[in-house]
CSV table of N, CA and C in Angstrom, one decimal:
chain,number,residue,atom,x,y,z
A,1,UNK,N,1.5,-19.0,-71.8
A,1,UNK,CA,0.1,-18.7,-71.6
A,1,UNK,C,0.0,-17.5,-70.7
A,2,UNK,N,-1.0,-16.7,-71.0
A,2,UNK,CA,-1.3,-15.5,-70.2
A,2,UNK,C,-2.5,-15.7,-69.4
A,3,UNK,N,-2.5,-15.3,-68.2
A,3,UNK,CA,-3.7,-15.3,-67.3
A,3,UNK,C,-4.0,-13.9,-66.8
A,4,UNK,N,-5.2,-13.7,-66.4
A,4,UNK,CA,-5.7,-12.5,-65.9
A,4,UNK,C,-5.9,-12.7,-64.4
A,5,UNK,N,-5.3,-11.8,-63.6
A,5,UNK,CA,-5.5,-11.8,-62.2
A,5,UNK,C,-5.7,-10.4,-61.6
A,6,UNK,N,-6.1,-10.3,-60.4
A,6,UNK,CA,-6.4,-9.0,-59.8
A,6,UNK,C,-5.2,-8.5,-59.1
A,7,UNK,N,-5.0,-7.1,-59.1
A,7,UNK,CA,-4.0,-6.5,-58.4
A,7,UNK,C,-4.6,-5.3,-57.7
A,8,UNK,N,-4.3,-5.1,-56.4
A,8,UNK,CA,-4.9,-4.0,-55.6
A,8,UNK,C,-4.1,-2.7,-55.9
A,9,UNK,N,-4.8,-1.6,-56.1
A,9,UNK,CA,-4.2,-0.3,-56.3
A,9,UNK,C,-4.3,0.5,-54.9
A,10,UNK,N,-3.1,0.9,-54.5
A,10,UNK,CA,-3.1,1.7,-53.2
A,10,UNK,C,-2.4,3.1,-53.5
A,11,UNK,N,-3.0,4.1,-52.9
A,11,UNK,CA,-2.4,5.4,-53.1
A,11,UNK,C,-1.8,5.9,-51.8
A,12,UNK,N,-0.6,6.4,-51.9
A,12,UNK,CA,0.1,7.0,-50.7
A,12,UNK,C,-0.5,8.3,-50.4
A,13,UNK,N,-0.9,8.5,-49.2
A,13,UNK,CA,-1.5,9.8,-48.8
A,13,UNK,C,-0.4,10.9,-48.7
A,14,UNK,N,-0.6,11.9,-49.6
A,14,UNK,CA,0.3,13.1,-49.6
A,14,UNK,C,-0.6,14.3,-49.3
A,15,UNK,N,0.0,15.4,-49.1
A,15,UNK,CA,-0.7,16.6,-48.8
A,15,UNK,C,-1.6,17.0,-50.0
A,16,UNK,N,-1.0,16.8,-51.2
A,16,UNK,CA,-1.8,17.1,-52.4
A,16,UNK,C,-3.0,16.2,-52.6
A,17,UNK,N,-2.8,14.9,-52.3
A,17,UNK,CA,-3.9,13.9,-52.4
A,17,UNK,C,-4.9,14.2,-51.4
A,18,UNK,N,-4.5,14.5,-50.1
A,18,UNK,CA,-5.5,14.8,-49.1
A,18,UNK,C,-6.3,16.0,-49.5
A,19,UNK,N,-5.7,17.1,-50.0
A,19,UNK,CA,-6.5,18.3,-50.4
A,19,UNK,C,-7.5,17.9,-51.5
A,20,UNK,N,-7.0,17.1,-52.5
A,20,UNK,CA,-7.9,16.7,-53.6
A,20,UNK,C,-9.1,15.9,-53.0
A,21,UNK,N,-8.8,14.9,-52.1
A,21,UNK,CA,-9.9,14.1,-51.5
A,21,UNK,C,-10.8,14.9,-50.7
A,22,UNK,N,-10.3,15.9,-50.0
A,22,UNK,CA,-11.2,16.8,-49.1
A,22,UNK,C,-12.1,17.6,-50.0
A,23,UNK,N,-11.6,18.1,-51.1
A,23,UNK,CA,-12.4,18.9,-52.0
A,23,UNK,C,-13.5,18.0,-52.7
A,24,UNK,N,-13.1,16.8,-53.0
A,24,UNK,CA,-14.0,15.8,-53.6
A,24,UNK,C,-15.2,15.5,-52.6
A,25,UNK,N,-14.8,15.3,-51.4
A,25,UNK,CA,-15.8,15.0,-50.3
A,25,UNK,C,-16.8,16.2,-50.2
A,26,UNK,N,-16.2,17.4,-50.2
A,26,UNK,CA,-17.1,18.6,-50.1
A,26,UNK,C,-18.0,18.8,-51.3
A,27,UNK,N,-17.4,18.5,-52.5
A,27,UNK,CA,-18.2,18.6,-53.7
A,27,UNK,C,-19.4,17.6,-53.7
A,28,UNK,N,-19.1,16.3,-53.3
A,28,UNK,CA,-20.1,15.3,-53.2
A,28,UNK,C,-21.2,15.7,-52.2
A,29,UNK,N,-20.8,16.3,-51.1
A,29,UNK,CA,-21.8,16.7,-50.0
A,29,UNK,C,-22.7,17.8,-50.6
A,30,UNK,N,-22.1,18.7,-51.3
A,30,UNK,CA,-22.9,19.8,-51.9
A,30,UNK,C,-23.9,19.2,-52.9
A,31,UNK,N,-23.4,18.2,-53.7
A,31,UNK,CA,-24.3,17.6,-54.7
A,31,UNK,C,-25.5,16.9,-54.0
A,32,UNK,N,-25.2,16.2,-52.9
A,32,UNK,CA,-26.2,15.5,-52.1
A,32,UNK,C,-27.2,16.5,-51.6
A,33,UNK,N,-26.7,17.6,-51.1
A,33,UNK,CA,-27.6,18.7,-50.6
A,33,UNK,C,-28.6,19.2,-51.7
A,34,UNK,N,-28.0,19.4,-52.9
A,34,UNK,CA,-28.8,19.8,-54.0
A,34,UNK,C,-29.9,18.8,-54.4
A,35,UNK,N,-29.5,17.5,-54.3
A,35,UNK,CA,-30.4,16.4,-54.7
A,35,UNK,C,-31.5,16.4,-53.6
A,36,UNK,N,-31.2,16.5,-52.4
A,36,UNK,CA,-32.2,16.5,-51.3
A,36,UNK,C,-33.2,17.7,-51.5
A,37,UNK,N,-32.7,18.9,-51.8
A,37,UNK,CA,-33.6,20.0,-52.0
A,37,UNK,C,-34.5,19.8,-53.3
A,38,UNK,N,-33.9,19.2,-54.3
A,38,UNK,CA,-34.7,18.9,-55.5
A,38,UNK,C,-35.8,17.9,-55.3
A,39,UNK,N,-35.4,16.9,-54.5
A,39,UNK,CA,-36.4,15.8,-54.1
A,39,UNK,C,-37.6,16.4,-53.3
A,40,UNK,N,-37.2,17.3,-52.4
A,40,UNK,CA,-38.3,18.0,-51.6
A,40,UNK,C,-39.2,18.8,-52.4
A,41,UNK,N,-38.6,19.5,-53.4
A,41,UNK,CA,-39.4,20.4,-54.3
A,41,UNK,C,-40.3,19.5,-55.1
A,42,UNK,N,-39.8,18.4,-55.7
A,42,UNK,CA,-40.6,17.5,-56.5
A,42,UNK,C,-41.7,16.9,-55.7
A,43,UNK,N,-41.4,16.5,-54.4
A,43,UNK,CA,-42.4,15.9,-53.5
A,43,UNK,C,-43.6,16.9,-53.3
A,44,UNK,N,-43.2,18.2,-53.0
A,44,UNK,CA,-44.3,19.2,-52.8
A,44,UNK,C,-45.1,19.3,-54.0
A,45,UNK,N,-44.5,19.4,-55.2
A,45,UNK,CA,-45.2,19.6,-56.4
A,45,UNK,C,-46.2,18.4,-56.7
A,46,UNK,N,-45.7,17.2,-56.5
A,46,UNK,CA,-46.6,16.0,-56.7
A,46,UNK,C,-47.7,15.9,-55.6
A,47,UNK,N,-47.3,16.3,-54.4
A,47,UNK,CA,-48.2,16.2,-53.3
A,47,UNK,C,-49.4,17.1,-53.5
A,48,UNK,N,-49.1,18.3,-54.0
A,48,UNK,CA,-50.2,19.2,-54.3
A,48,UNK,C,-51.2,18.8,-55.3
A,49,UNK,N,-50.7,18.0,-56.3
A,49,UNK,CA,-51.5,17.6,-57.4
A,49,UNK,C,-52.2,16.2,-57.1
A,50,UNK,N,-51.9,15.6,-56.0
A,50,UNK,CA,-52.5,14.3,-55.7
A,50,UNK,C,-53.9,14.5,-55.3
A,51,UNK,N,-54.8,13.7,-55.7
A,51,UNK,CA,-56.2,13.9,-55.4
A,51,UNK,C,-56.8,13.1,-54.2
A,52,UNK,N,-56.1,12.1,-53.7
A,52,UNK,CA,-56.6,11.3,-52.6
A,52,UNK,C,-55.5,11.3,-51.5
A,53,UNK,N,-56.0,11.0,-50.3
A,53,UNK,CA,-55.1,11.0,-49.1
A,53,UNK,C,-54.1,9.9,-49.1
A,54,UNK,N,-54.5,8.7,-49.6
A,54,UNK,CA,-53.6,7.6,-49.7
A,54,UNK,C,-52.5,7.8,-50.7
A,55,UNK,N,-52.8,8.5,-51.8
A,55,UNK,CA,-51.9,8.9,-52.8
A,55,UNK,C,-50.8,9.9,-52.3
A,56,UNK,N,-51.3,10.8,-51.5
A,56,UNK,CA,-50.4,11.8,-50.9
A,56,UNK,C,-49.4,11.1,-49.9
A,57,UNK,N,-49.9,10.1,-49.2
A,57,UNK,CA,-49.1,9.4,-48.3
A,57,UNK,C,-48.1,8.6,-49.0
A,58,UNK,N,-48.5,7.9,-50.1
A,58,UNK,CA,-47.6,7.2,-50.9
A,58,UNK,C,-46.5,8.0,-51.5
A,59,UNK,N,-46.8,9.2,-52.0
A,59,UNK,CA,-45.8,10.1,-52.6
A,59,UNK,C,-44.8,10.6,-51.5
A,60,UNK,N,-45.4,10.9,-50.3
A,60,UNK,CA,-44.5,11.4,-49.2
A,60,UNK,C,-43.5,10.3,-48.8
A,61,UNK,N,-44.0,9.0,-48.7
A,61,UNK,CA,-43.2,7.9,-48.2
A,61,UNK,C,-42.1,7.6,-49.3
A,62,UNK,N,-42.5,7.7,-50.5
A,62,UNK,CA,-41.5,7.4,-51.6
A,62,UNK,C,-40.4,8.4,-51.6
A,63,UNK,N,-40.7,9.7,-51.5
A,63,UNK,CA,-39.7,10.8,-51.5
A,63,UNK,C,-38.9,10.8,-50.2
A,64,UNK,N,-39.6,10.5,-49.1
A,64,UNK,CA,-38.8,10.5,-47.8
A,64,UNK,C,-37.8,9.4,-47.8
A,65,UNK,N,-38.1,8.3,-48.5
A,65,UNK,CA,-37.1,7.2,-48.6
A,65,UNK,C,-35.9,7.6,-49.4
A,66,UNK,N,-36.1,8.3,-50.5
A,66,UNK,CA,-35.0,8.7,-51.3
A,66,UNK,C,-34.2,9.8,-50.6
A,67,UNK,N,-34.9,10.7,-49.9
A,67,UNK,CA,-34.2,11.8,-49.2
A,67,UNK,C,-33.3,11.1,-48.1
A,68,UNK,N,-33.9,10.1,-47.4
A,68,UNK,CA,-33.1,9.5,-46.3
A,68,UNK,C,-31.9,8.8,-46.9
A,69,UNK,N,-31.9,8.2,-48.1
A,69,UNK,CA,-30.8,7.6,-48.7
A,69,UNK,C,-29.7,8.6,-48.9
A,70,UNK,N,-30.0,9.8,-49.4
A,70,UNK,CA,-29.1,10.9,-49.6
A,70,UNK,C,-28.5,11.3,-48.3
A,71,UNK,N,-29.3,11.4,-47.3
A,71,UNK,CA,-28.8,11.9,-46.0
A,71,UNK,C,-27.8,10.8,-45.4
A,72,UNK,N,-28.0,9.6,-45.6
A,72,UNK,CA,-27.1,8.5,-45.2
A,72,UNK,C,-25.8,8.6,-45.9
A,73,UNK,N,-25.9,8.8,-47.2
A,73,UNK,CA,-24.7,9.0,-48.0
A,73,UNK,C,-23.8,10.2,-47.5
A,74,UNK,N,-24.5,11.2,-47.2
A,74,UNK,CA,-23.8,12.4,-46.7
A,74,UNK,C,-23.2,12.1,-45.4
A,75,UNK,N,-23.8,11.4,-44.5
A,75,UNK,CA,-23.2,11.1,-43.2
A,75,UNK,C,-22.0,10.2,-43.4
A,76,UNK,N,-22.1,9.2,-44.3
A,76,UNK,CA,-20.9,8.4,-44.6
A,76,UNK,C,-19.8,9.2,-45.1
A,77,UNK,N,-20.1,10.2,-46.0
A,77,UNK,CA,-19.1,11.0,-46.5
A,77,UNK,C,-18.4,11.9,-45.4
A,78,UNK,N,-19.2,12.4,-44.5
A,78,UNK,CA,-18.7,13.2,-43.4
A,78,UNK,C,-17.8,12.4,-42.5
A,79,UNK,N,-18.2,11.1,-42.3
A,79,UNK,CA,-17.4,10.2,-41.5
A,79,UNK,C,-16.0,10.0,-42.1
A,80,UNK,N,-16.1,9.7,-43.4
A,80,UNK,CA,-14.8,9.4,-44.2
A,80,UNK,C,-13.9,10.6,-44.2
A,81,UNK,N,-14.5,11.8,-44.3
A,81,UNK,CA,-13.8,13.0,-44.3
A,81,UNK,C,-13.1,13.2,-43.0
A,82,UNK,N,-13.8,12.9,-41.9
A,82,UNK,CA,-13.1,13.0,-40.5
A,82,UNK,C,-12.0,12.0,-40.4
A,83,UNK,N,-12.2,10.8,-40.9
A,83,UNK,CA,-11.1,9.8,-40.9
A,83,UNK,C,-9.9,10.2,-41.7
A,84,UNK,N,-10.2,10.8,-42.9
A,84,UNK,CA,-9.1,11.2,-43.7
A,84,UNK,C,-8.3,12.3,-43.1
A,85,UNK,N,-8.9,13.2,-42.4
A,85,UNK,CA,-8.2,14.3,-41.7
A,85,UNK,C,-7.3,13.8,-40.6
A,86,UNK,N,-7.6,12.6,-40.1
A,86,UNK,CA,-6.8,12.1,-39.0
A,86,UNK,C,-5.6,11.2,-39.5
A,87,UNK,N,-5.7,10.8,-40.7
A,87,UNK,CA,-4.6,9.9,-41.2
A,87,UNK,C,-3.3,10.6,-41.4
A,88,UNK,N,-2.2,9.9,-41.0
A,88,UNK,CA,-0.9,10.6,-41.2
A,88,UNK,C,-0.5,10.5,-42.6
A,89,UNK,N,0.3,11.5,-43.1
A,89,UNK,CA,0.9,11.4,-44.4
A,89,UNK,C,1.7,10.2,-44.6
A,90,UNK,N,1.7,9.6,-45.8
A,90,UNK,CA,2.4,8.3,-46.0
A,90,UNK,C,1.6,7.1,-45.9
A,91,UNK,N,0.4,7.2,-45.3
A,91,UNK,CA,-0.5,6.1,-45.2
A,91,UNK,C,-0.9,5.6,-46.6
A,92,UNK,N,-1.0,4.3,-46.8
A,92,UNK,CA,-1.4,3.7,-48.0
A,92,UNK,C,-2.9,3.5,-47.9
A,93,UNK,N,-3.6,4.0,-48.9
A,93,UNK,CA,-5.1,3.9,-48.9
A,93,UNK,C,-5.5,3.1,-50.1
A,94,UNK,N,-6.2,2.0,-49.8
A,94,UNK,CA,-6.6,1.1,-50.9
A,94,UNK,C,-7.7,1.8,-51.7
A,95,UNK,N,-7.7,1.7,-53.0
A,95,UNK,CA,-8.7,2.4,-53.8
A,95,UNK,C,-9.5,1.5,-54.6
A,96,UNK,N,-8.9,0.5,-55.3
A,96,UNK,CA,-9.6,-0.4,-56.2
A,96,UNK,C,-8.8,-1.5,-56.6
A,97,UNK,N,-9.3,-2.4,-57.3
A,97,UNK,CA,-8.6,-3.5,-57.9
A,97,UNK,C,-8.6,-3.4,-59.4
A,98,UNK,N,-7.6,-3.8,-60.0
A,98,UNK,CA,-7.5,-3.8,-61.5
A,98,UNK,C,-7.1,-5.2,-62.0
A,99,UNK,N,-7.4,-5.5,-63.2
A,99,UNK,CA,-7.0,-6.8,-63.8
A,99,UNK,C,-5.6,-6.6,-64.4
A,100,UNK,N,-4.7,-7.6,-64.1
A,100,UNK,CA,-3.4,-7.6,-64.7
A,100,UNK,C,-3.2,-8.9,-65.5
A,101,UNK,N,-2.4,-8.9,-66.5
A,101,UNK,CA,-2.1,-10.1,-67.2
A,101,UNK,C,-0.7,-10.6,-66.8
A,102,UNK,N,-0.6,-11.9,-66.5
A,102,UNK,CA,0.6,-12.5,-66.1
A,102,UNK,C,0.9,-13.6,-67.0
A,103,UNK,N,2.2,-13.7,-67.4
A,103,UNK,CA,2.7,-14.8,-68.2
A,103,UNK,C,3.0,-16.0,-67.4
A,104,UNK,N,2.5,-17.2,-67.7
A,104,UNK,CA,2.8,-18.4,-67.0
A,104,UNK,C,3.2,-19.5,-68.0
A,105,UNK,N,4.1,-20.4,-67.6
A,105,UNK,CA,4.5,-21.4,-68.5
A,105,UNK,C,4.6,-22.7,-67.7
A,106,UNK,N,4.7,-23.9,-68.3
A,106,UNK,CA,4.9,-25.1,-67.6
A,106,UNK,C,6.1,-25.0,-66.8
A,107,UNK,N,6.0,-25.5,-65.5
A,107,UNK,CA,7.2,-25.5,-64.6
A,107,UNK,C,7.3,-24.3,-63.8
A,108,UNK,N,6.5,-23.2,-64.1
A,108,UNK,CA,6.5,-22.0,-63.3
A,108,UNK,C,5.7,-22.3,-62.0
A,109,UNK,N,6.1,-21.6,-61.0
A,109,UNK,CA,5.4,-21.6,-59.7
A,109,UNK,C,4.1,-20.8,-60.0
A,110,UNK,N,3.0,-21.4,-59.5
A,110,UNK,CA,1.7,-20.7,-59.7
A,110,UNK,C,1.6,-19.4,-58.9
A,111,UNK,N,1.2,-18.3,-59.6
A,111,UNK,CA,1.2,-17.0,-59.0
A,111,UNK,C,0.1,-16.9,-58.0
A,112,UNK,N,0.3,-17.4,-56.8
A,112,UNK,CA,-0.7,-17.4,-55.8
A,112,UNK,C,-0.9,-16.1,-55.0
A,113,UNK,N,0.2,-15.3,-55.0
A,113,UNK,CA,0.1,-14.1,-54.2
A,113,UNK,C,-0.3,-12.9,-55.1
A,114,UNK,N,-1.2,-12.1,-54.6
A,114,UNK,CA,-1.7,-11.0,-55.4
A,114,UNK,C,-0.6,-9.9,-55.4
A,115,UNK,N,-0.7,-9.0,-56.3
A,115,UNK,CA,0.2,-7.9,-56.4
A,115,UNK,C,-0.5,-6.6,-56.0
A,116,UNK,N,0.3,-5.7,-55.5
A,116,UNK,CA,-0.2,-4.3,-55.2
A,116,UNK,C,0.6,-3.3,-56.1
A,117,UNK,N,-0.2,-2.4,-56.5
A,117,UNK,CA,0.4,-1.3,-57.3
A,117,UNK,C,0.3,0.0,-56.4
A,118,UNK,N,1.5,0.5,-56.1
A,118,UNK,CA,1.5,1.7,-55.2
A,118,UNK,C,1.6,3.0,-56.0
A,119,UNK,N,0.7,3.9,-55.8
A,119,UNK,CA,0.7,5.2,-56.6
A,119,UNK,C,0.9,6.3,-55.6
A,120,UNK,N,1.8,7.3,-56.0
A,120,UNK,CA,2.0,8.5,-55.2
A,120,UNK,C,1.8,9.7,-56.1
A,121,UNK,N,0.9,10.5,-55.9
A,121,UNK,CA,0.6,11.7,-56.7
A,121,UNK,C,0.5,11.4,-58.2
A,122,UNK,N,-0.2,10.3,-58.5
A,122,UNK,CA,-0.5,10.0,-59.9
A,122,UNK,C,0.6,9.2,-60.6
A,123,UNK,N,1.7,8.8,-59.9
A,123,UNK,CA,2.8,8.1,-60.5
A,123,UNK,C,2.9,6.8,-59.8
A,124,UNK,N,3.1,5.7,-60.5
A,124,UNK,CA,3.3,4.4,-60.0
A,124,UNK,C,4.7,4.4,-59.4
A,125,UNK,N,4.8,4.1,-58.1
A,125,UNK,CA,6.1,4.1,-57.5
A,125,UNK,C,6.6,2.7,-57.2
A,126,UNK,N,5.7,1.8,-57.1
A,126,UNK,CA,6.2,0.4,-56.7
A,126,UNK,C,5.1,-0.6,-57.1
A,127,UNK,N,5.6,-1.8,-57.5
A,127,UNK,CA,4.7,-2.9,-57.8
A,127,UNK,C,5.3,-4.0,-56.9
A,128,UNK,N,4.5,-4.6,-56.0
A,128,UNK,CA,5.1,-5.5,-55.1
A,128,UNK,C,4.0,-6.6,-54.8
A,129,UNK,N,4.5,-7.7,-54.2
A,129,UNK,CA,3.6,-8.8,-53.8
A,129,UNK,C,2.8,-8.2,-52.6
A,130,UNK,N,1.5,-8.6,-52.5
A,130,UNK,CA,0.7,-8.1,-51.4
A,130,UNK,C,1.2,-8.5,-50.1
A,131,UNK,N,1.2,-7.6,-49.2
A,131,UNK,CA,1.7,-7.9,-47.8
A,131,UNK,C,0.6,-8.7,-47.1
A,132,UNK,N,1.1,-9.6,-46.2
A,132,UNK,CA,0.1,-10.3,-45.4
A,132,UNK,C,-0.4,-9.5,-44.3
A,133,UNK,N,0.4,-8.6,-43.8
A,133,UNK,CA,-0.1,-7.7,-42.7
A,133,UNK,C,-0.6,-6.5,-43.2
A,134,UNK,N,-1.8,-6.5,-43.8
A,134,UNK,CA,-2.4,-5.4,-44.5
A,134,UNK,C,-3.1,-4.4,-43.5
A,135,UNK,N,-2.3,-3.9,-42.6
A,135,UNK,CA,-2.8,-3.0,-41.6
A,135,UNK,C,-3.1,-1.6,-42.1
A,136,UNK,N,-2.7,-1.2,-43.2
A,136,UNK,CA,-2.9,0.1,-43.7
A,136,UNK,C,-4.0,0.2,-44.7
A,137,UNK,N,-4.9,-0.7,-44.8
A,137,UNK,CA,-5.9,-0.7,-45.8
A,137,UNK,C,-7.1,0.1,-45.4
A,138,UNK,N,-6.9,1.3,-44.9
A,138,UNK,CA,-8.1,2.0,-44.4
A,138,UNK,C,-8.7,2.9,-45.5
A,139,UNK,N,-9.9,3.3,-45.1
A,139,UNK,CA,-10.7,4.2,-45.9
A,139,UNK,C,-11.1,3.7,-47.2
């Protein structure tokens, strides 16, 4: 019988991966800046066409809320970027979980321990049972 279980994917931090992640963070931050400017432009446009004071307040509040969400995302991104720059090379960074299929038969020991898939520069370098001292699961 086959069962589906979860396996954690971890990436080993290399100089190449750090550079890629830094450029991704910068790209995301620029995109958030563009979204903020677009929201401000749309708010001004709708605000000018609103006919009552309460409608103008409603428009401003709605757009301010969306702008604030983008600003918070940008702050989180900046914090993650600062953390990434401090991490030593070789650190394992947890990225996601994937489903894996495992074969089980009567008499087998139940697969209670999760597996980890270790990836370095896009290549799977190791598949191992999850460590109990998961001290490197940062970022």
